[in-house]
mmCIF file with all atom_site columns, C-alpha atoms in Angstrom:
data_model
loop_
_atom_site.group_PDB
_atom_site.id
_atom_site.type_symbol
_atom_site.label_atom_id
_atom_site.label_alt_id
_atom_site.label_comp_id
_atom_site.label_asym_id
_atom_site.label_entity_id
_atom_site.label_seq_id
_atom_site.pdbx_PDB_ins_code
_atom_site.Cartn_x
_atom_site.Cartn_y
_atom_site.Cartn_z
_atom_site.occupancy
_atom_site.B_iso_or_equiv
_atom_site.pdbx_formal_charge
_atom_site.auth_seq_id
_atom_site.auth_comp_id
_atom_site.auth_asym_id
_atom_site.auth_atom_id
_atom_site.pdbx_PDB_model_num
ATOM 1   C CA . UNK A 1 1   ? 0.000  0.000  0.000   1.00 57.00 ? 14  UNK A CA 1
ATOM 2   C CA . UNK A 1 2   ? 1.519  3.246  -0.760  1.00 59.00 ? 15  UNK A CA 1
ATOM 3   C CA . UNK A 1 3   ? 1.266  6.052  1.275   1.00 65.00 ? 16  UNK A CA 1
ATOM 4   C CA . UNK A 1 4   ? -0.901 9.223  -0.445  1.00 64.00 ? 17  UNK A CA 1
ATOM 5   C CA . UNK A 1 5   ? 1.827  11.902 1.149   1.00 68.00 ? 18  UNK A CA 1
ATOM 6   C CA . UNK A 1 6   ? 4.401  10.657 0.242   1.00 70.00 ? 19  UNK A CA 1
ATOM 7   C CA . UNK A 1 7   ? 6.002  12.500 -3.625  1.00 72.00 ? 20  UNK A CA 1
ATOM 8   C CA . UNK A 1 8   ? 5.863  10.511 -6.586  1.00 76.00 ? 21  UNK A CA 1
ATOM 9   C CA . UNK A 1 9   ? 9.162  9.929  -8.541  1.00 78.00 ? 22  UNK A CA 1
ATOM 10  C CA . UNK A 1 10  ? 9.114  11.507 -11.925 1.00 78.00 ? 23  UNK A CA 1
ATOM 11  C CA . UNK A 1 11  ? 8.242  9.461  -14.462 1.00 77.00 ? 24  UNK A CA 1
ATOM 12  C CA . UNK A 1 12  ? 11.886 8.005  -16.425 1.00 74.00 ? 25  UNK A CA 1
ATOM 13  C CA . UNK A 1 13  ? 9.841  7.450  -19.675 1.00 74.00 ? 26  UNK A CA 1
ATOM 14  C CA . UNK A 1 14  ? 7.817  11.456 -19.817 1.00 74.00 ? 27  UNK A CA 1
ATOM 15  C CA . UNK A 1 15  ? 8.769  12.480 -23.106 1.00 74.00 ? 28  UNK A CA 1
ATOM 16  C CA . UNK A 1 16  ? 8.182  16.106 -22.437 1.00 73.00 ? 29  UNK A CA 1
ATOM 17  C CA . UNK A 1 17  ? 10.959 15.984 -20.066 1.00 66.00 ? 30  UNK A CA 1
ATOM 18  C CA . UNK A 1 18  ? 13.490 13.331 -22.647 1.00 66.00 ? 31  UNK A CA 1
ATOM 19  C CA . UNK A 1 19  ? 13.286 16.599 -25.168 1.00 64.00 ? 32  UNK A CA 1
ATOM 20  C CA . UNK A 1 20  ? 16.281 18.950 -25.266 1.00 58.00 ? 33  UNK A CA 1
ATOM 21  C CA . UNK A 1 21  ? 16.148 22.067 -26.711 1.00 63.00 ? 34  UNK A CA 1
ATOM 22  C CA . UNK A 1 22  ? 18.824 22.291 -29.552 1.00 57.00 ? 35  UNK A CA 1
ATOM 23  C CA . UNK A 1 23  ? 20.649 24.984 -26.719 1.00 58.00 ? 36  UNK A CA 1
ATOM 24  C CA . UNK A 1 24  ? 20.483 22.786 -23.915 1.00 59.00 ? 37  UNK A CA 1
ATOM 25  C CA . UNK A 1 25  ? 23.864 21.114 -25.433 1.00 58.00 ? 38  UNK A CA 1
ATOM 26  C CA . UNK A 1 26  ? 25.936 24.061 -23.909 1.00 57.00 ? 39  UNK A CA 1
ATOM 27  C CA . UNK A 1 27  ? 24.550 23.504 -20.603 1.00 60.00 ? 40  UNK A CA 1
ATOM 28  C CA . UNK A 1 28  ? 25.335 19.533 -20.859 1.00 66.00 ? 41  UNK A CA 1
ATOM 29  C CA . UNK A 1 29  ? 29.108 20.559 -21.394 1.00 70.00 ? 42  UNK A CA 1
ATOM 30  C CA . UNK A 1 30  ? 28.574 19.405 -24.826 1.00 71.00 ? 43  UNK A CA 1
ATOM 31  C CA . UNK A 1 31  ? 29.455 21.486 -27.869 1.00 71.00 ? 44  UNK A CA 1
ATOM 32  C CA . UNK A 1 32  ? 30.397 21.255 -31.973 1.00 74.00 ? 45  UNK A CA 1
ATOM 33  C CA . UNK A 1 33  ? 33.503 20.564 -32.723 1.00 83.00 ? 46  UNK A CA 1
ATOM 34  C CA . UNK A 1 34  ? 34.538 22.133 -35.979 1.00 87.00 ? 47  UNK A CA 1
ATOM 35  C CA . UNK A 1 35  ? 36.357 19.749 -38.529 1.00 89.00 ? 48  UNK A CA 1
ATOM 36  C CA . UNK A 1 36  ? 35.966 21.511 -41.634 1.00 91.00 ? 49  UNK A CA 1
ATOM 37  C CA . UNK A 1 37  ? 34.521 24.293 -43.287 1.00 95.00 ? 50  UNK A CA 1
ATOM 38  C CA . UNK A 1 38  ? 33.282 25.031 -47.075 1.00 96.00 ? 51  UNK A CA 1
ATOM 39  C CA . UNK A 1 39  ? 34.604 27.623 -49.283 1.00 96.00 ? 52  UNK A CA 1
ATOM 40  C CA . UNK A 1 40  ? 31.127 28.580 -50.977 1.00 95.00 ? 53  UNK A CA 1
ATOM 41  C CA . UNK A 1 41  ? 29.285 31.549 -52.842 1.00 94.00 ? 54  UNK A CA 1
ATOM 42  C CA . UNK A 1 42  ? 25.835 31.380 -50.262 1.00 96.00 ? 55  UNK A CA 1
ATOM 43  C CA . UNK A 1 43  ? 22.710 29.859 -51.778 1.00 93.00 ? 56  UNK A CA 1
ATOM 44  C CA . UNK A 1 44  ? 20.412 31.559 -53.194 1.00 93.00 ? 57  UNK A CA 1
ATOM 45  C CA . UNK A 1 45  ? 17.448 30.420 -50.512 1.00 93.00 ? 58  UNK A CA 1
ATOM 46  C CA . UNK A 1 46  ? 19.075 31.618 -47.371 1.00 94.00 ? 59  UNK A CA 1
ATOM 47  C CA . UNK A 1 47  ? 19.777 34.936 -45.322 1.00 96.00 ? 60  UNK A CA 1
ATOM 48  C CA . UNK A 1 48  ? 22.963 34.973 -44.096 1.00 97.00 ? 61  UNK A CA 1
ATOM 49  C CA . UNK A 1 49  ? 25.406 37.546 -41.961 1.00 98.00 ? 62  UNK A CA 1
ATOM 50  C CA . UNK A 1 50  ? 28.914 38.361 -42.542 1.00 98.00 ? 63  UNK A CA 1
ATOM 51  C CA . UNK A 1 51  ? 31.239 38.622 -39.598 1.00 97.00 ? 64  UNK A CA 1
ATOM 52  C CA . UNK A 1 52  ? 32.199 42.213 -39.309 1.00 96.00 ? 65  UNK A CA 1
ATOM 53  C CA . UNK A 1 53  ? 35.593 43.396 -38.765 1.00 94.00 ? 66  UNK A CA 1
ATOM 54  C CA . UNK A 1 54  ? 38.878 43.247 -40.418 1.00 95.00 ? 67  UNK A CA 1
ATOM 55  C CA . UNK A 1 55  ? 40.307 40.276 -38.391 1.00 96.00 ? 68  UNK A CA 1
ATOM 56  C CA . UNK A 1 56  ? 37.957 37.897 -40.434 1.00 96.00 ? 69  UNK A CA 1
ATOM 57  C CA . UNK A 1 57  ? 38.108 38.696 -43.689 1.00 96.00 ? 70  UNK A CA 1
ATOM 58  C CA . UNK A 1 58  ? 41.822 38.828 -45.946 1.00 96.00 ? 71  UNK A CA 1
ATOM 59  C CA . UNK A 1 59  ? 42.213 39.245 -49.799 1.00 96.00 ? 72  UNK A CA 1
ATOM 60  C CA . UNK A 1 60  ? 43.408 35.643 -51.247 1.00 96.00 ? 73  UNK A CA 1
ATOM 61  C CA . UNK A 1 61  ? 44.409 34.539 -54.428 1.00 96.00 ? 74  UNK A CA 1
ATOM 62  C CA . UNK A 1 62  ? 42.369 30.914 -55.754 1.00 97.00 ? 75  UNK A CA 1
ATOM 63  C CA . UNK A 1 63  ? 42.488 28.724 -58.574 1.00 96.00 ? 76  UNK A CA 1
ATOM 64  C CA . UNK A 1 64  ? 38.622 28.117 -59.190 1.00 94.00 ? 77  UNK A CA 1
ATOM 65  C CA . UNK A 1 65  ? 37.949 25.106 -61.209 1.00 93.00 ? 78  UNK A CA 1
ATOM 66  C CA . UNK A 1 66  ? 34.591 24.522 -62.593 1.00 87.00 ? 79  UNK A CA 1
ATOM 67  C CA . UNK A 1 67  ? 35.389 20.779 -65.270 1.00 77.00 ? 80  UNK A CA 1
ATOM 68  C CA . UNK A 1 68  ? 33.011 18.813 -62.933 1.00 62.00 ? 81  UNK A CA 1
ATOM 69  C CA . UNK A 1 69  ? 31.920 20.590 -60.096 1.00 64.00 ? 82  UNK A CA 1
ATOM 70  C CA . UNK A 1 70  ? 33.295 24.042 -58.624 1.00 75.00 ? 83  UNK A CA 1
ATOM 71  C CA . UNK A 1 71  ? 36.604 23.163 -56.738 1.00 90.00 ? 84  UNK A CA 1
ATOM 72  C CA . UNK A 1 72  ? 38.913 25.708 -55.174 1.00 95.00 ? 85  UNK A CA 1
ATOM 73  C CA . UNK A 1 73  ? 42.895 25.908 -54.757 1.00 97.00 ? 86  UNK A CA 1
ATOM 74  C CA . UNK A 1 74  ? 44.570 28.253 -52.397 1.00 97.00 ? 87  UNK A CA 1
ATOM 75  C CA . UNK A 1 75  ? 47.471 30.112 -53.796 1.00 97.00 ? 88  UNK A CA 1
ATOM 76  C CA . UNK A 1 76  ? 49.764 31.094 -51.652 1.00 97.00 ? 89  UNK A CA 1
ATOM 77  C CA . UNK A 1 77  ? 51.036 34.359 -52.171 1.00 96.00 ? 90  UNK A CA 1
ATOM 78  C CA . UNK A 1 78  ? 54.585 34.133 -53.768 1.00 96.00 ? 91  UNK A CA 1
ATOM 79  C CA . UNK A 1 79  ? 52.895 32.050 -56.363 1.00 97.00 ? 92  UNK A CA 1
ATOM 80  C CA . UNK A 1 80  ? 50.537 34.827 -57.397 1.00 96.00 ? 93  UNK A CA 1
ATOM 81  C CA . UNK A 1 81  ? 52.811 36.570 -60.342 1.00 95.00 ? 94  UNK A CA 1
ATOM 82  C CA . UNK A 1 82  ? 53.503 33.039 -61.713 1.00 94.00 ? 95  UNK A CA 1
ATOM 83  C CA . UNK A 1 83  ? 49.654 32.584 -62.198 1.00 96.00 ? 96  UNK A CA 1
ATOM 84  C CA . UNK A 1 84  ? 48.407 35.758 -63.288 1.00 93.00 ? 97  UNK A CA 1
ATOM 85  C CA . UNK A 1 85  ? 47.992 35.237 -66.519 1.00 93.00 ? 98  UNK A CA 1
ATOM 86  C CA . UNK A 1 86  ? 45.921 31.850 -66.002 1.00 95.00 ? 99  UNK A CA 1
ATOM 87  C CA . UNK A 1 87  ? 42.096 32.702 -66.363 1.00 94.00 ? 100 UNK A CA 1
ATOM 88  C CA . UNK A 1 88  ? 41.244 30.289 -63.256 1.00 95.00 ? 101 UNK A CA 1
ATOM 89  C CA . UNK A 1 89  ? 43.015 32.559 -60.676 1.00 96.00 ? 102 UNK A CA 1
ATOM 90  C CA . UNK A 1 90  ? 41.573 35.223 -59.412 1.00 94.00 ? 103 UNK A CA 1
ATOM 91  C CA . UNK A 1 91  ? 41.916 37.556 -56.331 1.00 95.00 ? 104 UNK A CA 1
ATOM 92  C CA . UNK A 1 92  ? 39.323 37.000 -53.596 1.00 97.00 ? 105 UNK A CA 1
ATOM 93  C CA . UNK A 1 93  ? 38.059 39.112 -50.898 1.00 97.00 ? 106 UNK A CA 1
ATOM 94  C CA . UNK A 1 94  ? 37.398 36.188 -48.459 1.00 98.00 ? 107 UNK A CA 1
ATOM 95  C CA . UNK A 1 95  ? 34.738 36.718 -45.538 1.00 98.00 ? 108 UNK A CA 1
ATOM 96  C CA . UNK A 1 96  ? 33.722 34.775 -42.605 1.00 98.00 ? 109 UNK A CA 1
ATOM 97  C CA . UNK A 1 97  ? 29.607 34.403 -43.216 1.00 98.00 ? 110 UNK A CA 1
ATOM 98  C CA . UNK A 1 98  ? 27.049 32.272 -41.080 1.00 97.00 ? 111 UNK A CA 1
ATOM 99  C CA . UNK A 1 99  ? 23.408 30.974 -42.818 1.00 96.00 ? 112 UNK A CA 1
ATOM 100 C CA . UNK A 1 100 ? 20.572 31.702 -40.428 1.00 92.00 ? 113 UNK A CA 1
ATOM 101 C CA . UNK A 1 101 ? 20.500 28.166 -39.881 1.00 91.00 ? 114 UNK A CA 1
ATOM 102 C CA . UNK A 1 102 ? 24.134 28.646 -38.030 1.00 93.00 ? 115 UNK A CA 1
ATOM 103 C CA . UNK A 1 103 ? 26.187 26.909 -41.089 1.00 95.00 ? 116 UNK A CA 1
ATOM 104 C CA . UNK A 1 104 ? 29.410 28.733 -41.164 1.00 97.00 ? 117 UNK A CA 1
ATOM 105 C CA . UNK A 1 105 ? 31.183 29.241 -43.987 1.00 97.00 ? 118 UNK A CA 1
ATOM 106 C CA . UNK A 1 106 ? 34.037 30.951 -45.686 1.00 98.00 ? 119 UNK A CA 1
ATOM 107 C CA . UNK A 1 107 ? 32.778 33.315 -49.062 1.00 97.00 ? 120 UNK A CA 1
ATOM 108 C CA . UNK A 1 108 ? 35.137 34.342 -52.202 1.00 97.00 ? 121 UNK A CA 1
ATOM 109 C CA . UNK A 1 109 ? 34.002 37.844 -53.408 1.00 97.00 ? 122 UNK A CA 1
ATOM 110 C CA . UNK A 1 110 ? 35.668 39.114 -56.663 1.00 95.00 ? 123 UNK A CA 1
ATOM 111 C CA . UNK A 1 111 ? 37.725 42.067 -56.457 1.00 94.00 ? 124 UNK A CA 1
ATOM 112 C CA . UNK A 1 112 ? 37.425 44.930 -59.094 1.00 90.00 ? 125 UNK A CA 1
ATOM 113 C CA . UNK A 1 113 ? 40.070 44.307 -61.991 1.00 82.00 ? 126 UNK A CA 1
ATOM 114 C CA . UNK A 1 114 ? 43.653 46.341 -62.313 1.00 81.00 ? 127 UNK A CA 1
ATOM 115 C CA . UNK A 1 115 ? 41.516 48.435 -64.705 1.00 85.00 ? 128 UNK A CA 1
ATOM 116 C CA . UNK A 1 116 ? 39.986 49.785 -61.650 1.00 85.00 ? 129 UNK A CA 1
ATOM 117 C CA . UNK A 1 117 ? 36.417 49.217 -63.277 1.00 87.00 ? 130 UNK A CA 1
ATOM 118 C CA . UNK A 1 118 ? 33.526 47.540 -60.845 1.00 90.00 ? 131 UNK A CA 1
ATOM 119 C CA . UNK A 1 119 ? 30.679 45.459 -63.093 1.00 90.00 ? 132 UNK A CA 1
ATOM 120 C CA . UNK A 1 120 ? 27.692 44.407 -61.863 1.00 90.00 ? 133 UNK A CA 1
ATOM 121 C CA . UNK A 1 121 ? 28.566 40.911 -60.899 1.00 90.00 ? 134 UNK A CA 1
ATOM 122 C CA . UNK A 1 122 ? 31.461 42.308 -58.857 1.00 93.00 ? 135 UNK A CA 1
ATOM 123 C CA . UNK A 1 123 ? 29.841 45.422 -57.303 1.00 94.00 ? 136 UNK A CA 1
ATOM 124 C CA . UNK A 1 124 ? 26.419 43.592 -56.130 1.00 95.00 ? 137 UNK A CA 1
ATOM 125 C CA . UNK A 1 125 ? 28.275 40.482 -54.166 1.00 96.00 ? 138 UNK A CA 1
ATOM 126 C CA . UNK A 1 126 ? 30.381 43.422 -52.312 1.00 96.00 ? 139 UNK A CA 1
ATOM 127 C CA . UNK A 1 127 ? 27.398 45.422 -51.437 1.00 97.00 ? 140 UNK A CA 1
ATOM 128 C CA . UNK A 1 128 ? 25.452 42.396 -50.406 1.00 97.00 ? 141 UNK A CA 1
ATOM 129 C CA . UNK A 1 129 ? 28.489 41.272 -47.835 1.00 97.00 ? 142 UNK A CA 1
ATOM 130 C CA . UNK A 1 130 ? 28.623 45.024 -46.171 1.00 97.00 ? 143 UNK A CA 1
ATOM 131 C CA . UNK A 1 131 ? 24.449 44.367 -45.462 1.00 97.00 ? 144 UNK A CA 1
ATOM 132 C CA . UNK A 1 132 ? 25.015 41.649 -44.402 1.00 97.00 ? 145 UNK A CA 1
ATOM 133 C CA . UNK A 1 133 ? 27.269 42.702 -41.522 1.00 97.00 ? 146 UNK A CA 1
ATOM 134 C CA . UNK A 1 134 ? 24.545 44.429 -40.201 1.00 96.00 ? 147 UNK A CA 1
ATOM 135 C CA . UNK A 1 135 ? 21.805 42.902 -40.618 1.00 96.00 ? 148 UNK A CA 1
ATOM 136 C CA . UNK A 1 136 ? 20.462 39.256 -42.842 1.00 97.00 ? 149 UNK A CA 1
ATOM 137 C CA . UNK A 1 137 ? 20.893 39.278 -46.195 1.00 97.00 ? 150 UNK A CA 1
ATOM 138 C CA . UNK A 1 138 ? 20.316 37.192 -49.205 1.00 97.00 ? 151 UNK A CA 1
ATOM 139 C CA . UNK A 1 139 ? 21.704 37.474 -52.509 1.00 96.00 ? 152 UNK A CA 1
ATOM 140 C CA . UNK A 1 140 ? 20.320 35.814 -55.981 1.00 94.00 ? 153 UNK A CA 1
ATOM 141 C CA . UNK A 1 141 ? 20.536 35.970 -59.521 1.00 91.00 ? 154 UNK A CA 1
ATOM 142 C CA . UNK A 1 142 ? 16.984 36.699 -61.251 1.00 91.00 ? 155 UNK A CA 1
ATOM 143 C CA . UNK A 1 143 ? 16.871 34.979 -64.510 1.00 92.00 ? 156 UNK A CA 1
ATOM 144 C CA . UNK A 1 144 ? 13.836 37.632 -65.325 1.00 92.00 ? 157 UNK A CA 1
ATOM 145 C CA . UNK A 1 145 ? 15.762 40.455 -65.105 1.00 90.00 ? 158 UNK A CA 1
ATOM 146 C CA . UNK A 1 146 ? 19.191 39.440 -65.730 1.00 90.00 ? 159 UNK A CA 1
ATOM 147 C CA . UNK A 1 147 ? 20.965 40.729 -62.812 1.00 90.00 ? 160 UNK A CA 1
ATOM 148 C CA . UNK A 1 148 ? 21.764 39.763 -59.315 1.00 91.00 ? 161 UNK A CA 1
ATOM 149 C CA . UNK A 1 149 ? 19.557 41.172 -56.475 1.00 94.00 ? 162 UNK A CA 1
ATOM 150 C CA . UNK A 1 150 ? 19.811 41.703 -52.663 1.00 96.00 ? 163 UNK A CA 1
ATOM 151 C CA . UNK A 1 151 ? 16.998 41.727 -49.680 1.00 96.00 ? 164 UNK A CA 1
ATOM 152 C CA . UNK A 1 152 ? 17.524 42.490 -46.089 1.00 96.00 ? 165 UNK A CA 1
ATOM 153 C CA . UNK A 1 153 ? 15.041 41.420 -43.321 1.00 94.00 ? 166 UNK A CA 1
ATOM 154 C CA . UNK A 1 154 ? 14.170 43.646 -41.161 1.00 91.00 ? 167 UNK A CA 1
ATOM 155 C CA . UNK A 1 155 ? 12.288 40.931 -39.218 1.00 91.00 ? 168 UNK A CA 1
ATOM 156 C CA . UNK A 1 156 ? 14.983 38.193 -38.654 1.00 90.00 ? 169 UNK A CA 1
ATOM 157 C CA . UNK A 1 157 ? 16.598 40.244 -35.511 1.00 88.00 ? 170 UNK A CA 1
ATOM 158 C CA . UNK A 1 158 ? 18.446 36.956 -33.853 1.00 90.00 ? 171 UNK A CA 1
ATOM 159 C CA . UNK A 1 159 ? 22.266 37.172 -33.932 1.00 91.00 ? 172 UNK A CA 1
ATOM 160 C CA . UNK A 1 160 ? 24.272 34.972 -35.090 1.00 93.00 ? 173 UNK A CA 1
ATOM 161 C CA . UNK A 1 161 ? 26.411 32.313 -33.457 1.00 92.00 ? 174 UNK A CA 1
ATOM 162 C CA . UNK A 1 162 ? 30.025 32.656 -35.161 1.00 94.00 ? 175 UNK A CA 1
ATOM 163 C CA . UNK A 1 163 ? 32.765 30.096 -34.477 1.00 93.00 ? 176 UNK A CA 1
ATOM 164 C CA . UNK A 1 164 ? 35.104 30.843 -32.593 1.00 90.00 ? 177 UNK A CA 1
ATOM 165 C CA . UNK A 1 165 ? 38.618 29.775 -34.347 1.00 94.00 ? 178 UNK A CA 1
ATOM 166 C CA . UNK A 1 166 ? 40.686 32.813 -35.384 1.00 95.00 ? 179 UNK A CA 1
ATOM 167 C CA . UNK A 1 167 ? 40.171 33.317 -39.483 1.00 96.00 ? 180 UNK A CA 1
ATOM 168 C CA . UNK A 1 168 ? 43.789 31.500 -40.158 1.00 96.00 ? 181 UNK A CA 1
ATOM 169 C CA . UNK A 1 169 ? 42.266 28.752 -38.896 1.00 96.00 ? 182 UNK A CA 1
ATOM 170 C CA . UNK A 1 170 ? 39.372 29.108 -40.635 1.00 97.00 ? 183 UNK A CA 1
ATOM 171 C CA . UNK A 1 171 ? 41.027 29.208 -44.039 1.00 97.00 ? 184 UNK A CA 1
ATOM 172 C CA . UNK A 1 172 ? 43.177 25.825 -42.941 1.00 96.00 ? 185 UNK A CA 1
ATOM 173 C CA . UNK A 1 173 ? 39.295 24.255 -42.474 1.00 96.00 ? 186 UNK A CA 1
ATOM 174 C CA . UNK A 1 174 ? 38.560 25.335 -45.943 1.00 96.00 ? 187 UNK A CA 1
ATOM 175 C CA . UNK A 1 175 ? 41.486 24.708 -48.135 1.00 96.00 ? 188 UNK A CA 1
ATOM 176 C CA . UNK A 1 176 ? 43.719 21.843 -45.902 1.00 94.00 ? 189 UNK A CA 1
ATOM 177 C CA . UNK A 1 177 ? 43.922 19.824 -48.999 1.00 92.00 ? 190 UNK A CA 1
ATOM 178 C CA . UNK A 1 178 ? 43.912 22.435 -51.251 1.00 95.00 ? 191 UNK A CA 1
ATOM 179 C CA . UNK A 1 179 ? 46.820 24.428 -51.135 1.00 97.00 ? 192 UNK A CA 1
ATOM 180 C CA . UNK A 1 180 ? 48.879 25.511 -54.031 1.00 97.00 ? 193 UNK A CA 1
ATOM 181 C CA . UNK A 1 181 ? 52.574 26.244 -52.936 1.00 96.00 ? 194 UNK A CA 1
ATOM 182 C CA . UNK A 1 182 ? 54.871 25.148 -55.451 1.00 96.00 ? 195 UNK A CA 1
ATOM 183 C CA . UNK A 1 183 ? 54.963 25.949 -59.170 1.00 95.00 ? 196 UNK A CA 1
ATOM 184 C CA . UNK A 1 184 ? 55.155 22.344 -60.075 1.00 95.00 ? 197 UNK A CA 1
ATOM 185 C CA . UNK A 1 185 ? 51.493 21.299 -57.615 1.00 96.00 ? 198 UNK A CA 1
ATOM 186 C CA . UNK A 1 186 ? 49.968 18.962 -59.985 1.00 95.00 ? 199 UNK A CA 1
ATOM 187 C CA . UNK A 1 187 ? 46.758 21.468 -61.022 1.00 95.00 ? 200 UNK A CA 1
ATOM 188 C CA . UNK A 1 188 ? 49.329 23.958 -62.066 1.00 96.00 ? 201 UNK A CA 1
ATOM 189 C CA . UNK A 1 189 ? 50.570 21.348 -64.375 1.00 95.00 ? 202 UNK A CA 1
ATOM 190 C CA . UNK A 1 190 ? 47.769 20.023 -65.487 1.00 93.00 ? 203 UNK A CA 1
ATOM 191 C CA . UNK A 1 191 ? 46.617 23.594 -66.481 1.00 94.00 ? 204 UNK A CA 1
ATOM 192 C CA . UNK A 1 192 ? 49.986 24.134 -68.162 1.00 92.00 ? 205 UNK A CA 1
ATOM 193 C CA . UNK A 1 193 ? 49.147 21.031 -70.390 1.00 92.00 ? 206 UNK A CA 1
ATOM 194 C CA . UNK A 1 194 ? 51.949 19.197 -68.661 1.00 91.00 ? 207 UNK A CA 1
ATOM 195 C CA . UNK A 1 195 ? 50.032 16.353 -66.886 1.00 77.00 ? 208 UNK A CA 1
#
């Protein structure tokens, strides 16, 4: 016979209190642990942020490869007159973004040219990352109208979460098998015609 005063164990199998909220992991002592990190232009269906400030973003020069699907080549920076001339490099403008989902990512934006002239494809990426610093962005091309176009929601208010590695780092995530040092790497060769 059990006694009417005396408290009732919780029940082990209540699923109301087996849920977690996604932000209970931080109180567990449990958190992501960042193993890599795509180099990526964001999609068209998401608002994103860029990471403000000048330690997380650096001008970089890539090899941008686009036979089979888009793959990217870090060139380090000695390397950079001895590739000039090759219509795969290019100079980048690389930025630390976040989706609203909380995907980090790292994003390429062309530079203007030595000419000193801005087009449209390079002007509206650039103008789309400084929104986004302040406030979530998205950027698309519209077939329609044959340009790229930017919105901003004023609605989406949450910041984001960034990660926390310094942007070095961040770039090692993104290219640590991809890294063009030496005139003879085997992608400069094979664009060469050698291999």
């Amino acid at each position: 016979m059990t006694d009417p005063t005396e408290p009732t164990a919780p029940d082990p199998f209540d699923l109301e209190r087996l849920r977690l909220a996604p932000e209970d992991d931080a109180a567990l002592g449990v958190c992501e642990l960042l193993v890599s990190l795509p180099y990526k232009k964001p999609s068209k269906e998401v608002f994103f942020r860029v990471r403000p400030g000048p330690e997380y973003r650096c001008t970089g020069g890539l090899i941008e490869l686009k036979e089979d699907d888009t793959e990217s080549y870090w060139v380090a920076p000695d390397l950079w007159p001895v590739v000039a001339d090759e219509p795969t490099f290019g100079r980048r403008r690389v930025v630390l973004a976040v989706t609203r989902q909380g995907a980090p990512f790292l994003w390429g934006l062309r530079l203007p040219g030595a000419d000193g002239k801005v087009p449209p494809w390079v002007e509206v990426p650039l103008e789309a990352a400084a929104a986004a610093e302040r406030r979530r962005t998205k950027l698309y091309w519209d077939q329609a109208q044959k340009r790229h176009r930017v919105k901003v929601s004023d609605h989406i208010t949450d910041e984001p979460v960034w990660p926390e590695p310094p942007l070095a780092e961040l770039l090692r995530l993104a290219f640590k098998d991809r890294v063009i040092g030496t005139a003879d790497h085997p992608v400069l060769r094979r664009l060469r015609g050698e291999a």
